[in-house]
Coordinates of C-alpha atoms in Angstrom, one line a residue:
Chain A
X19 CA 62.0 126.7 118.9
X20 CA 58.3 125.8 118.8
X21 CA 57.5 125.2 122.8
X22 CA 57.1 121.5 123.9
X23 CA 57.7 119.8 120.5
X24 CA 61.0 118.5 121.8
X25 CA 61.3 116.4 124.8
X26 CA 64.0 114.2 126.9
X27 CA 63.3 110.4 126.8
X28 CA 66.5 109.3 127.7
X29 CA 68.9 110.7 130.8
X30 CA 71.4 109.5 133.2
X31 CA 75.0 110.4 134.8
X32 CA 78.0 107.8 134.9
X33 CA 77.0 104.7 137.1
X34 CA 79.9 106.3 139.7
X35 CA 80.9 109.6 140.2
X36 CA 83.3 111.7 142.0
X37 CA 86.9 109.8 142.0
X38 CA 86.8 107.4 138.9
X39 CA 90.9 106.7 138.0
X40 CA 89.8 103.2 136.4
X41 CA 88.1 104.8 133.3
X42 CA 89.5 107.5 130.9
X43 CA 87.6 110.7 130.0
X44 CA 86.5 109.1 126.7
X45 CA 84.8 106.4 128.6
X46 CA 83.0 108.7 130.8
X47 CA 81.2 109.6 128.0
X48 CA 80.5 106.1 127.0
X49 CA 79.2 105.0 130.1
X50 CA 77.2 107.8 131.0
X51 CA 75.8 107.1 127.0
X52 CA 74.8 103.5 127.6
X53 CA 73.0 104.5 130.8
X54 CA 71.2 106.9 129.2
X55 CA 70.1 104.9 126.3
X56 CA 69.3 101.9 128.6
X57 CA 67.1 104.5 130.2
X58 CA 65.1 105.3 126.8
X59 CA 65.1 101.5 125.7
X60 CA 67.2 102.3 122.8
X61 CA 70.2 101.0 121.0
X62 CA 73.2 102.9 119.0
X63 CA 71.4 102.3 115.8
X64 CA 68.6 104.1 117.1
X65 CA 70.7 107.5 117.1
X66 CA 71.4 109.4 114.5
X67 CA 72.5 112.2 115.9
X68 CA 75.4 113.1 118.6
X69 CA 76.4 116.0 120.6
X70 CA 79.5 116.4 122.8
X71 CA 82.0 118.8 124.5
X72 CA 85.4 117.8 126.3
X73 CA 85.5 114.9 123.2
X74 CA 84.7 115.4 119.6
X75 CA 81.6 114.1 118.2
X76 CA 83.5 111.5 116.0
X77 CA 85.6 110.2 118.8
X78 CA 82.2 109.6 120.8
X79 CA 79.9 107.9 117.4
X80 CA 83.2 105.6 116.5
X81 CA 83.2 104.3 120.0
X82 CA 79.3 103.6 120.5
X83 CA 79.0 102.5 116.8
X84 CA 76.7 105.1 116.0
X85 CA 76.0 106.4 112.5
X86 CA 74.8 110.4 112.7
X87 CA 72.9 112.4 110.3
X88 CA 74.1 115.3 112.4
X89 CA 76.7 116.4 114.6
X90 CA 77.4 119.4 117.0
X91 CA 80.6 120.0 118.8
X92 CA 80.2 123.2 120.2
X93 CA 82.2 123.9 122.9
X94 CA 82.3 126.8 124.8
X95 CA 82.7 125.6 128.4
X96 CA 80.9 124.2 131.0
X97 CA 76.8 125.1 129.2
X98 CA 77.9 123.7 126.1
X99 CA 75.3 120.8 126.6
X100 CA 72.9 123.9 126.9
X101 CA 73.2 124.9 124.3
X102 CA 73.7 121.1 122.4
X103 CA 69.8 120.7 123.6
X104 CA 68.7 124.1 121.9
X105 CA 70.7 122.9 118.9
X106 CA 69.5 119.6 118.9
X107 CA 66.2 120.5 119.1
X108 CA 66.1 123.0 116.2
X109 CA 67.8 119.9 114.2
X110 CA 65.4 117.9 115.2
X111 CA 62.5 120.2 114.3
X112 CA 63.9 120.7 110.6
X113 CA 64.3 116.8 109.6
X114 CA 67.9 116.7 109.8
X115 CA 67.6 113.9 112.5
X116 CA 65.4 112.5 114.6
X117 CA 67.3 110.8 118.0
X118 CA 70.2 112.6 119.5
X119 CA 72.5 111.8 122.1
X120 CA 74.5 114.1 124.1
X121 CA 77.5 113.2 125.9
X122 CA 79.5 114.8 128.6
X123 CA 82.7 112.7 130.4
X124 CA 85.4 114.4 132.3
X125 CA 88.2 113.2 134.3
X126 CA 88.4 116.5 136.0
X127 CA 90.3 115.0 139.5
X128 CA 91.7 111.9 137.8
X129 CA 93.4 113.6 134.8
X130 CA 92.8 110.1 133.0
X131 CA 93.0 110.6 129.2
X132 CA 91.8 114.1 129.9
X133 CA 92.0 116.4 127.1
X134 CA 93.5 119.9 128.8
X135 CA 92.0 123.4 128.1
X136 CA 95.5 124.1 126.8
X137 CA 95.4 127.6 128.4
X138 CA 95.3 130.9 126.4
X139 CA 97.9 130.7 124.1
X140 CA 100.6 134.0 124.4
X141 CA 99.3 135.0 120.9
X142 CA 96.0 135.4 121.9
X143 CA 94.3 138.6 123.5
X144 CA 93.7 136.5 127.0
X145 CA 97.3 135.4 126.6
X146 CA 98.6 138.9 126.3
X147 CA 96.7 141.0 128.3
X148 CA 95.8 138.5 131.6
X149 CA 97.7 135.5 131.2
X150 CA 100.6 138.0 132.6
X151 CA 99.1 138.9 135.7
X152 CA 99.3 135.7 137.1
X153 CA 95.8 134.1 135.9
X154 CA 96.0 130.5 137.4
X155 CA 92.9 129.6 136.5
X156 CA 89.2 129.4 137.3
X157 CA 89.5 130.4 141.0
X158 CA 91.2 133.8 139.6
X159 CA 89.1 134.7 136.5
X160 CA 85.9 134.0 137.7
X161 CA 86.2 135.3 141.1
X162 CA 87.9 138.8 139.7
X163 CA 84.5 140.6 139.4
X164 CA 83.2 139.7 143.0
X165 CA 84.8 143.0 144.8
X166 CA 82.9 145.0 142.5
X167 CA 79.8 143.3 142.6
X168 CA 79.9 143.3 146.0
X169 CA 80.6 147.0 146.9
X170 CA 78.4 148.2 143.9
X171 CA 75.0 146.2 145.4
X172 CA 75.7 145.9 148.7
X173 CA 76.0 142.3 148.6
X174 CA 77.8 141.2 152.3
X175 CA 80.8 138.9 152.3
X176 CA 78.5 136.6 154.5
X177 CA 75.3 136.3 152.0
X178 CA 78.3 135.0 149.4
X179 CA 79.2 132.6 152.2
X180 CA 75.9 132.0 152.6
X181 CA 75.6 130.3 149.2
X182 CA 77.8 127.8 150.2
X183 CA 75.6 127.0 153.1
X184 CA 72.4 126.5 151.6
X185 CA 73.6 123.9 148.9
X186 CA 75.2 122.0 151.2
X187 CA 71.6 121.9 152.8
X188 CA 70.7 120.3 149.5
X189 CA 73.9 118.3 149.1
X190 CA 73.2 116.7 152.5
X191 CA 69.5 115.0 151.1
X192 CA 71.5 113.4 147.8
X193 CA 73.6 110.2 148.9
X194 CA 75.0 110.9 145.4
X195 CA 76.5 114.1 146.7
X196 CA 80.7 114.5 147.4
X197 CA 80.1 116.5 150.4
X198 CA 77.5 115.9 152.7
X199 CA 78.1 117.2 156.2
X200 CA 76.3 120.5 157.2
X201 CA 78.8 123.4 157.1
X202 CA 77.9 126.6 158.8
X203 CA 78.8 130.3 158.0
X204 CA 82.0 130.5 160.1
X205 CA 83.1 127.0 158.3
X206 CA 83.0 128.5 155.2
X207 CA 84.3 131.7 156.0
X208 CA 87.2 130.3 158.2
X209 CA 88.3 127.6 155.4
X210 CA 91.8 128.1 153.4
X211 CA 91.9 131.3 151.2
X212 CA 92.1 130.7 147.3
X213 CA 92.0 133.9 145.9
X214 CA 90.9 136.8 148.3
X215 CA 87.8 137.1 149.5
X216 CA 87.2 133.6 148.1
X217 CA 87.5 130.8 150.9
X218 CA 87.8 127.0 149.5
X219 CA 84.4 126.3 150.7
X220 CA 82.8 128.7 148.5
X221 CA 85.2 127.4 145.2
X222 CA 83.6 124.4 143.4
X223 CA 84.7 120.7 144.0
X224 CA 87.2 118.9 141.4
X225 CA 85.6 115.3 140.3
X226 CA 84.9 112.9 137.5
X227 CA 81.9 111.9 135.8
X228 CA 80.0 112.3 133.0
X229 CA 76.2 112.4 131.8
X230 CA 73.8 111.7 128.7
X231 CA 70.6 112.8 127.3
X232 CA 68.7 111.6 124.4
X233 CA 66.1 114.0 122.8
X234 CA 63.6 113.1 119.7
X235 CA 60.3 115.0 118.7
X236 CA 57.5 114.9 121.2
X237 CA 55.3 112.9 119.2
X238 CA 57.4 109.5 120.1
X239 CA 57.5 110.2 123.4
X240 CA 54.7 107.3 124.1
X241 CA 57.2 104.9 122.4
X242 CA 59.7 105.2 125.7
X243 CA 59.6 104.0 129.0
X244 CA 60.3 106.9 130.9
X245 CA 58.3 110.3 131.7
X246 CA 58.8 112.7 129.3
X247 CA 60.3 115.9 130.0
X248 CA 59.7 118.6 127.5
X249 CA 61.7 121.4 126.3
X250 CA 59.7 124.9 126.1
X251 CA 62.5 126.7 125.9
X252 CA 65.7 128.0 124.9
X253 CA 68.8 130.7 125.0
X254 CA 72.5 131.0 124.2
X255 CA 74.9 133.8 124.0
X256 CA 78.6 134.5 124.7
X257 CA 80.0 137.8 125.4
X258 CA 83.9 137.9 126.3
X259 CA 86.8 135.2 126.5
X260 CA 88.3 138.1 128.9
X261 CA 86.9 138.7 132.2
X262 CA 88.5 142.1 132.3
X263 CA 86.5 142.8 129.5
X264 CA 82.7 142.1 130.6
X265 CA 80.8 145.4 129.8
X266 CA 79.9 145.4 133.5
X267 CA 81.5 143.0 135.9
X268 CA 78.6 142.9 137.8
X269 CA 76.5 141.3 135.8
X270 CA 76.4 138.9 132.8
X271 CA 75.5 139.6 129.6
X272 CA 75.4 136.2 128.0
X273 CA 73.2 134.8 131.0
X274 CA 70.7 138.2 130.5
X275 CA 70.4 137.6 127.0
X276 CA 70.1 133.8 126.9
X277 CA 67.9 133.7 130.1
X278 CA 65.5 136.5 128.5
X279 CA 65.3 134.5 125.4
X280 CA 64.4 131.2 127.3
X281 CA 61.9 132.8 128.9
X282 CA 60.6 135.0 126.1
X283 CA 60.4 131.4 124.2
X284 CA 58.2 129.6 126.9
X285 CA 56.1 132.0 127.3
X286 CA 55.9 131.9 130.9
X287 CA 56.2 134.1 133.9
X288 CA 58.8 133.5 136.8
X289 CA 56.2 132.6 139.0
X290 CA 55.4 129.8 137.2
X291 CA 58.7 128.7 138.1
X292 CA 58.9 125.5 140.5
X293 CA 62.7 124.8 140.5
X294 CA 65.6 126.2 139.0
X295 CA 69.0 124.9 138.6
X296 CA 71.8 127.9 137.9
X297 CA 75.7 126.6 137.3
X298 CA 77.3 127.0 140.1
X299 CA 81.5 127.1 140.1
X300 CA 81.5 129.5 142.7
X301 CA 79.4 131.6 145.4
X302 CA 78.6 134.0 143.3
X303 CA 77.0 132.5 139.8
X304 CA 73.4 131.8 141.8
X305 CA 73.4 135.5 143.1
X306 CA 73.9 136.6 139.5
X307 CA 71.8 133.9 137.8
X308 CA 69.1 135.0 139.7
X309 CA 69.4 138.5 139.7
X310 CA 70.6 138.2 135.9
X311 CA 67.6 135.8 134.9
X312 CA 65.1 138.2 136.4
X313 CA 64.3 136.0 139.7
X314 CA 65.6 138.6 141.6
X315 CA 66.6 142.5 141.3
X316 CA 69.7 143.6 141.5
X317 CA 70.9 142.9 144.6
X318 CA 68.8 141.4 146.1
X319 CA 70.2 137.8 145.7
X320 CA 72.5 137.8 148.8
X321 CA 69.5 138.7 150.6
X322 CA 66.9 136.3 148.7
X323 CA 69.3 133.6 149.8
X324 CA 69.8 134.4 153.2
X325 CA 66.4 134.3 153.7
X326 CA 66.2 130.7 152.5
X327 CA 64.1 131.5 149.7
X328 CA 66.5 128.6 147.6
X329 CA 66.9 126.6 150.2
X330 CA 65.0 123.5 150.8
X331 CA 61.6 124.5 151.8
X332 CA 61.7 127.9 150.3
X333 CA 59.9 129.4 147.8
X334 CA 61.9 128.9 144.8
X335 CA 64.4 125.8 145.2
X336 CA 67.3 126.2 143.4
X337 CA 71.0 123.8 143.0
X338 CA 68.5 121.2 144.6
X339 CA 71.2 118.5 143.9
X340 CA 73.6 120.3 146.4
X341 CA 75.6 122.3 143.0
X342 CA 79.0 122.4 141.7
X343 CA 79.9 123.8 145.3
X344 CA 78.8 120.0 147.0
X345 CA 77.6 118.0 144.5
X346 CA 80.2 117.3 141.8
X347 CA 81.7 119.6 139.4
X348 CA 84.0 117.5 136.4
X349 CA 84.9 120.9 135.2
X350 CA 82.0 121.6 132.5
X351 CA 79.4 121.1 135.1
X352 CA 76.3 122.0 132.7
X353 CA 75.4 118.1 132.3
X354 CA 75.0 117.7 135.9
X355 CA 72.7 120.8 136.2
X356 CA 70.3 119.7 133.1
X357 CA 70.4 115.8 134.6
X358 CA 68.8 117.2 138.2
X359 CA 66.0 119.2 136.1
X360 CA 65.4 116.2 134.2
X361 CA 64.9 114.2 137.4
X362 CA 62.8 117.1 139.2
X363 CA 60.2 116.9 136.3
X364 CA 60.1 113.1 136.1
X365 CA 59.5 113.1 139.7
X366 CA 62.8 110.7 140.5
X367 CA 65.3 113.9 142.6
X368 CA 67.5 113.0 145.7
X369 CA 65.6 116.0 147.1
X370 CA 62.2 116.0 145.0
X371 CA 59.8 119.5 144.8
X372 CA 56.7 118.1 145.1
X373 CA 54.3 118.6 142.3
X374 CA 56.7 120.8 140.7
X375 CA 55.8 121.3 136.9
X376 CA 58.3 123.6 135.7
X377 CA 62.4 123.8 136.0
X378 CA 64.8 126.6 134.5
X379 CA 68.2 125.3 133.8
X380 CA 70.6 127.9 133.5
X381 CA 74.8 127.4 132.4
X382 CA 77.5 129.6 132.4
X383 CA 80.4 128.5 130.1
X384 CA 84.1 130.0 130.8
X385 CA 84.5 132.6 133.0
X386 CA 81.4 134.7 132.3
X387 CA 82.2 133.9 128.5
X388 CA 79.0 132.0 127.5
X389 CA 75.7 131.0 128.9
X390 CA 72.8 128.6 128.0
X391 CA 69.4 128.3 129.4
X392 CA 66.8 125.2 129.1
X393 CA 63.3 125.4 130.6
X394 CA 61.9 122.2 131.0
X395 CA 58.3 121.0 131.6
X396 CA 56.5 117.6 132.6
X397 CA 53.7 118.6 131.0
X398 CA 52.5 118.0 127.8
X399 CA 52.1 120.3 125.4
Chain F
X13 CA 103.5 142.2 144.5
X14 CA 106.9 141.0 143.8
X15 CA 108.1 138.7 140.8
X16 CA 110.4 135.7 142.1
X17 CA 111.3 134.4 138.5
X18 CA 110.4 136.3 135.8
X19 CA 111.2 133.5 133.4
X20 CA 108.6 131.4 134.9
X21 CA 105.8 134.3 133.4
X22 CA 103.5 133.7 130.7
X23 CA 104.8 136.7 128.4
X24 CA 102.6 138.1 125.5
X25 CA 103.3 137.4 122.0
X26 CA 102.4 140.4 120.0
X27 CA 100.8 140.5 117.0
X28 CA 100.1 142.4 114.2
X29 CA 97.0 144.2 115.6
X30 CA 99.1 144.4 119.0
X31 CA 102.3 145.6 118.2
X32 CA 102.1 149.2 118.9
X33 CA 101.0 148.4 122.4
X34 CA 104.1 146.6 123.1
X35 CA 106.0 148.7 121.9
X36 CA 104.5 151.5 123.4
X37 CA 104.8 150.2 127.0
X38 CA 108.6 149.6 126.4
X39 CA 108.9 153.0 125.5
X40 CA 107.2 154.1 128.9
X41 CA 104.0 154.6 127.2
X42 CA 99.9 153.1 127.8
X43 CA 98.8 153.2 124.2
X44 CA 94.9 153.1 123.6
X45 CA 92.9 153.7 120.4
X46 CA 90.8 156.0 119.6
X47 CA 88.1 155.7 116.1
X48 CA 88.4 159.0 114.5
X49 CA 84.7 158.3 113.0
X50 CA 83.0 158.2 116.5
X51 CA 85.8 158.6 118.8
X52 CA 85.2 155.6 120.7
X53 CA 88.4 155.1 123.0
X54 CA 88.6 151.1 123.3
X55 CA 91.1 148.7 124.8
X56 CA 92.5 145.4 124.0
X57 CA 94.2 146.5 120.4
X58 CA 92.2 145.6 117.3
X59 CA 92.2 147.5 114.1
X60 CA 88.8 148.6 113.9
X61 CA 86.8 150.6 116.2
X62 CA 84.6 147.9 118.2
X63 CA 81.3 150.5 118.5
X64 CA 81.3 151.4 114.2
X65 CA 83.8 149.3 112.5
X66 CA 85.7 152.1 111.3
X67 CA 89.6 151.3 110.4
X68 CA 90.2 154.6 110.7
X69 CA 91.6 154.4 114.4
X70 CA 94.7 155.9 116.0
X71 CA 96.8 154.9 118.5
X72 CA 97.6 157.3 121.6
X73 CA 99.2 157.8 124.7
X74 CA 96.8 157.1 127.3
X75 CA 97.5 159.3 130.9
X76 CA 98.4 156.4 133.2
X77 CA 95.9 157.4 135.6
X78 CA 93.3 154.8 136.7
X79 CA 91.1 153.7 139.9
X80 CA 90.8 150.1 141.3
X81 CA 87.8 148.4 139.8
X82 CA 88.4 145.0 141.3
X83 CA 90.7 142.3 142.1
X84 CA 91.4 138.9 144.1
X85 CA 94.7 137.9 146.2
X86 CA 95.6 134.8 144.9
X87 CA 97.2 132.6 147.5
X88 CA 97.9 129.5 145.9
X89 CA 101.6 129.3 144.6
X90 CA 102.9 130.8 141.0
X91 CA 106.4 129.8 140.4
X92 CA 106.8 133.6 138.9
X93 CA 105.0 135.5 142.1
X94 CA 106.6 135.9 145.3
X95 CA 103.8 134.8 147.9
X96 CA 100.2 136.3 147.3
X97 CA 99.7 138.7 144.4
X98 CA 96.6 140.5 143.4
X99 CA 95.0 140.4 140.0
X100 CA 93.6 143.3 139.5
X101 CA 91.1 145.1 136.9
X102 CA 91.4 148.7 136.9
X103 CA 89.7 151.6 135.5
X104 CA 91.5 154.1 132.9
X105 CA 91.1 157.7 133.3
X106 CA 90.1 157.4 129.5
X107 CA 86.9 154.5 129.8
X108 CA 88.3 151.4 129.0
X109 CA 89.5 148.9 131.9
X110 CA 92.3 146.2 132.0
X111 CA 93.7 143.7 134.1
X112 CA 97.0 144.2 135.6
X113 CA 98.8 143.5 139.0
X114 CA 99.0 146.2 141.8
X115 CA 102.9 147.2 143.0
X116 CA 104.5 149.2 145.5
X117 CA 101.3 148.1 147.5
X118 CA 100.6 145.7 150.4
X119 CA 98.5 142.6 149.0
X120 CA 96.1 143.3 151.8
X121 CA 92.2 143.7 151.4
X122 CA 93.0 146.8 153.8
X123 CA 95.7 148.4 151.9
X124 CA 93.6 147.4 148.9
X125 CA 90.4 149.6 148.3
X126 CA 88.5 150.0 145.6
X127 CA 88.0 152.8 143.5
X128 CA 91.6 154.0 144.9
X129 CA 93.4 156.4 142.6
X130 CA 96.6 154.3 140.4
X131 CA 98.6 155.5 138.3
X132 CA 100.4 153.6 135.7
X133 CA 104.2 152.3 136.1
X134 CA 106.1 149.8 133.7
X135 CA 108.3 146.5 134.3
X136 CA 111.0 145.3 132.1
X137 CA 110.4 141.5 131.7
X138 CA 112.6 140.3 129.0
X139 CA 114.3 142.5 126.2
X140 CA 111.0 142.4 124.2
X141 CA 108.0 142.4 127.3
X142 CA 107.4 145.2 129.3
X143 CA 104.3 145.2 131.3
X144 CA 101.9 147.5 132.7
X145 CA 101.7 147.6 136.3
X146 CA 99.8 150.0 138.7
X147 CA 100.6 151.5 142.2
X148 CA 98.5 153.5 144.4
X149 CA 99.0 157.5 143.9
X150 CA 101.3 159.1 146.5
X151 CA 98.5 161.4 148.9
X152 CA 99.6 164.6 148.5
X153 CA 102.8 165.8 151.2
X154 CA 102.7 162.0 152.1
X155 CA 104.0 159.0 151.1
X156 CA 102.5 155.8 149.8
X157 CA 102.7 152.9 152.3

């Protein structure tokens, strides 16, 4: 994409968030929509194009009575709305529409009207060759390459912990946040195993909620009322729907190839780079987002983050919301991790970077399976 | 680990493209393929070779031999698994790696080291399913604990 001719006008989360049983996943969507069109001024008839994951885009348009020119389901987990902003933006660039709204809802804890994942049906490749081994999910896919990772870098079983502790650092200056109370090593490294070596504080929350964004060409943007945040650039990529099968299970693909192409789009150096926000479901993704994203070499993450380099005051604030790990996480937590990058470059974050110019979103979808990057600006093009 | 129901697994459904996999584990067999273009050796099944495209693969017995590559302990309840069970991804002898569970093995991070030496053993799960398991080579004059 052409850097800065797209920006966000429009973004918001679900008035509430965290335990919302009154409201089915469907409405999630909704009300995180209306807030984020309230926030650009505009009405349904101003959008022509939509974007969801978790719904289809026809359930979403029927409800909020809009009329698209231009639809995009993708869904391929938790940066699906990554990758809905790169292909919004490209749409938006060629004429096929000119205002599109992205939706996210998900009763994640609730389970109200919640559309399941299904699971890996016994016909497919995941369903014959892992489903067998006693795969129960997330907290034994994603955490299956950690050993490795660990052993091959040198990475300690404390600077994993560690992660835990620094985004509850963050978590604790959002009053948005689930969990707020400081928790130290020991806390995290004493609380209930999961899935060996993966205590619960270093597993992501389970929570409702939802989020919107609208995007239109940078032109318009003196035609809304809030500060425009630009897009100047963009990835996507997918690699395996097997986590036994990453070419090397300690490191992604998908988030090397999408986060070099981001970067390769905006035309900008990582030290430009005043905040980053990288998908956290557990410990490990910011240790390989930033050693996969080119932030840090290979491993060196652990050590960049025991060092407080993320943390608040550090050189390079990262999960400034407090993450999946403390802040929410509805199960396709991408939303939430664009919505704080939006809010850093308007200026309006829980924990705000001063001056800070320049954000790198980064999503992981599945376990390892896909990956989208967003770098945002607040300055104009 | 130790199955407590074995009707409460997910089991595999073979395919087409599959087939001779399952069949070749019933047999007592690890079948890989190999592409007899560019002799890629590749693993889940698929009719092609994955590196050229080739169709011209074959199927072959693999040695069973393997290291541990990486794994968790689950802890949280499977109504198939008696108490905690690793998942594990191990390393064939050949290149490829797969997931499988670890047997005849505490389901301890200290009987459980990586890059141990497996070798390959197989479980009858139903008359059609039997699946690939791996257990820690025997040291030589000892005995596996």
């Amino acid at each position: 994409m052409k850097p800065g001719s797209i920006a966000i006008v429009g973004a918001a989360e679900t008035t509430e968030l965290g335990k919302i049983p009154h409201m089915a996943q469907i409405q999630l969507h909704a009300d995180a929509a209306i807030n984020a069109m309230h926030d650009a001024g505009l009405k349904p008839g101003d959008i022509d194009g939509v974007a969801c994951a978790g719904e289809s885009p026809t359930n979403v348009a029927h409800l909020l009575g809009i009329v698209p020119n231009w639809v995009d389901g993708t869904a391929v987990g938790g940066c699906s709305f990554m990758l809905h902003v790169r292909h919004a933006a490209a749409a938006i660039n060629d004429g096929m529409c000119d205002t599109v709204l992205i939706t996210h809802g998900e009763s994640g804890r609730s389970q109200v009207g919640h559309a399941s994942w299904g699971g890996a049906g016994g016909a497919t490749l995941p369903g014959q060759f892992e489903a067998p081994y006693g795969m129960m999910g997330p907290p034994t896919m994603f955490t299956l390459p950690v050993l490795r990772y660990l052993k091959d870098t040198g990475t300690t079983l404390e600077q994993l912990a560690n992660v835990a502790v620094v985004q509850r650092q963050w978590a604790g200056m959002n009053p948005r946040a689930s969990f707020r109370e400081p928790i130290t090593l020991e806390d995290v490294l004493a609380s209930r195993m999961i899935a060996y070596p993966f205590t619960k504080l270093m597993c992501c929350l389970v929570t409702d909620g939802g989020g919107a964004l609208v995007l239109t060409k940078a032109e318009r943007v003196k035609d809304f009322p809030t500060p425009p945040v630009y897009i100047i650039g963009s990835g996507e990529s997918v690699e395996t729907p097997m986590i036994s099968q990453m070419e090397d299970l300690t490191t992604s693909r998908a988030f090397r190839v999408s986060g070099a192409r981001a970067f390769e789009e905006a035309g900008i150096s990582h030290q430009e780079v005043d905040h980053v926000m990288i998908y956290d479901a557990f410990a490990h993704l910011p240790l390989y987002g930033l050693e996969d994203l080119g932030f840090c070499g290979r491993g060196e993450a652990g050590a960049f983050m025991a060092e407080g380099h993320t943390a608040p005051g550090g050189q390079l604030p990262t999960n400034t919301n407090g993450g999946g790990l403390s802040y929410m996480h509805s199960g396709m937590y991408g939303m939430y991790a664009l919505q704080e990058s939006v809010r850093q470059m308007r200026g309006t974050a829980a924990a705000q970077i001063a001056d800070a110019q320049i954000s790198v979103c980064h999503g992981v979808g599945g376990m390892f399976a896909a990956a989208g990057t967003i770098i945002m600006s607040n300055q104009a093009p | 680990m130790q199955l407590a129901d074995r009707s409460k697994l997910p089991v595999p459904v073979p395919t087409p493209e599959t087939e001779h996999f399952w069949t070749g584990t019933k047999a007592g067999e690890l079948r890989l393929q190999r592409c007899n273009d560019c002799g890629t050796i590749y693993f889940p099944p698929r009719p092609f070779c994955p590196n050229c495209l080739s169709k011209s693969v074959e199927v072959f017995a693999a040695s069973g031999n393997a290291t541990l590559y990486s794994y968790v302990i689950n802890e949280r309840p499977h109504p198939a698994f008696e108490g905690p069970y690793s998942i594990a991804v191990v390393q064939l002898e050949e290149g490829p790696r797969m997931m499988t569970n670890l047997v005849n093995v505490a389901q301890t991070p200290e009987a459980l080291v990586l890059d141990m030496p497996l070798q390959v053993v197989f479980e009858v799960i139903n008359d059609d399913i039997t699946l690939p398991y791996f257990e820690p080579v025997p040291a030589p004059g000892g005995v596996s604990s």
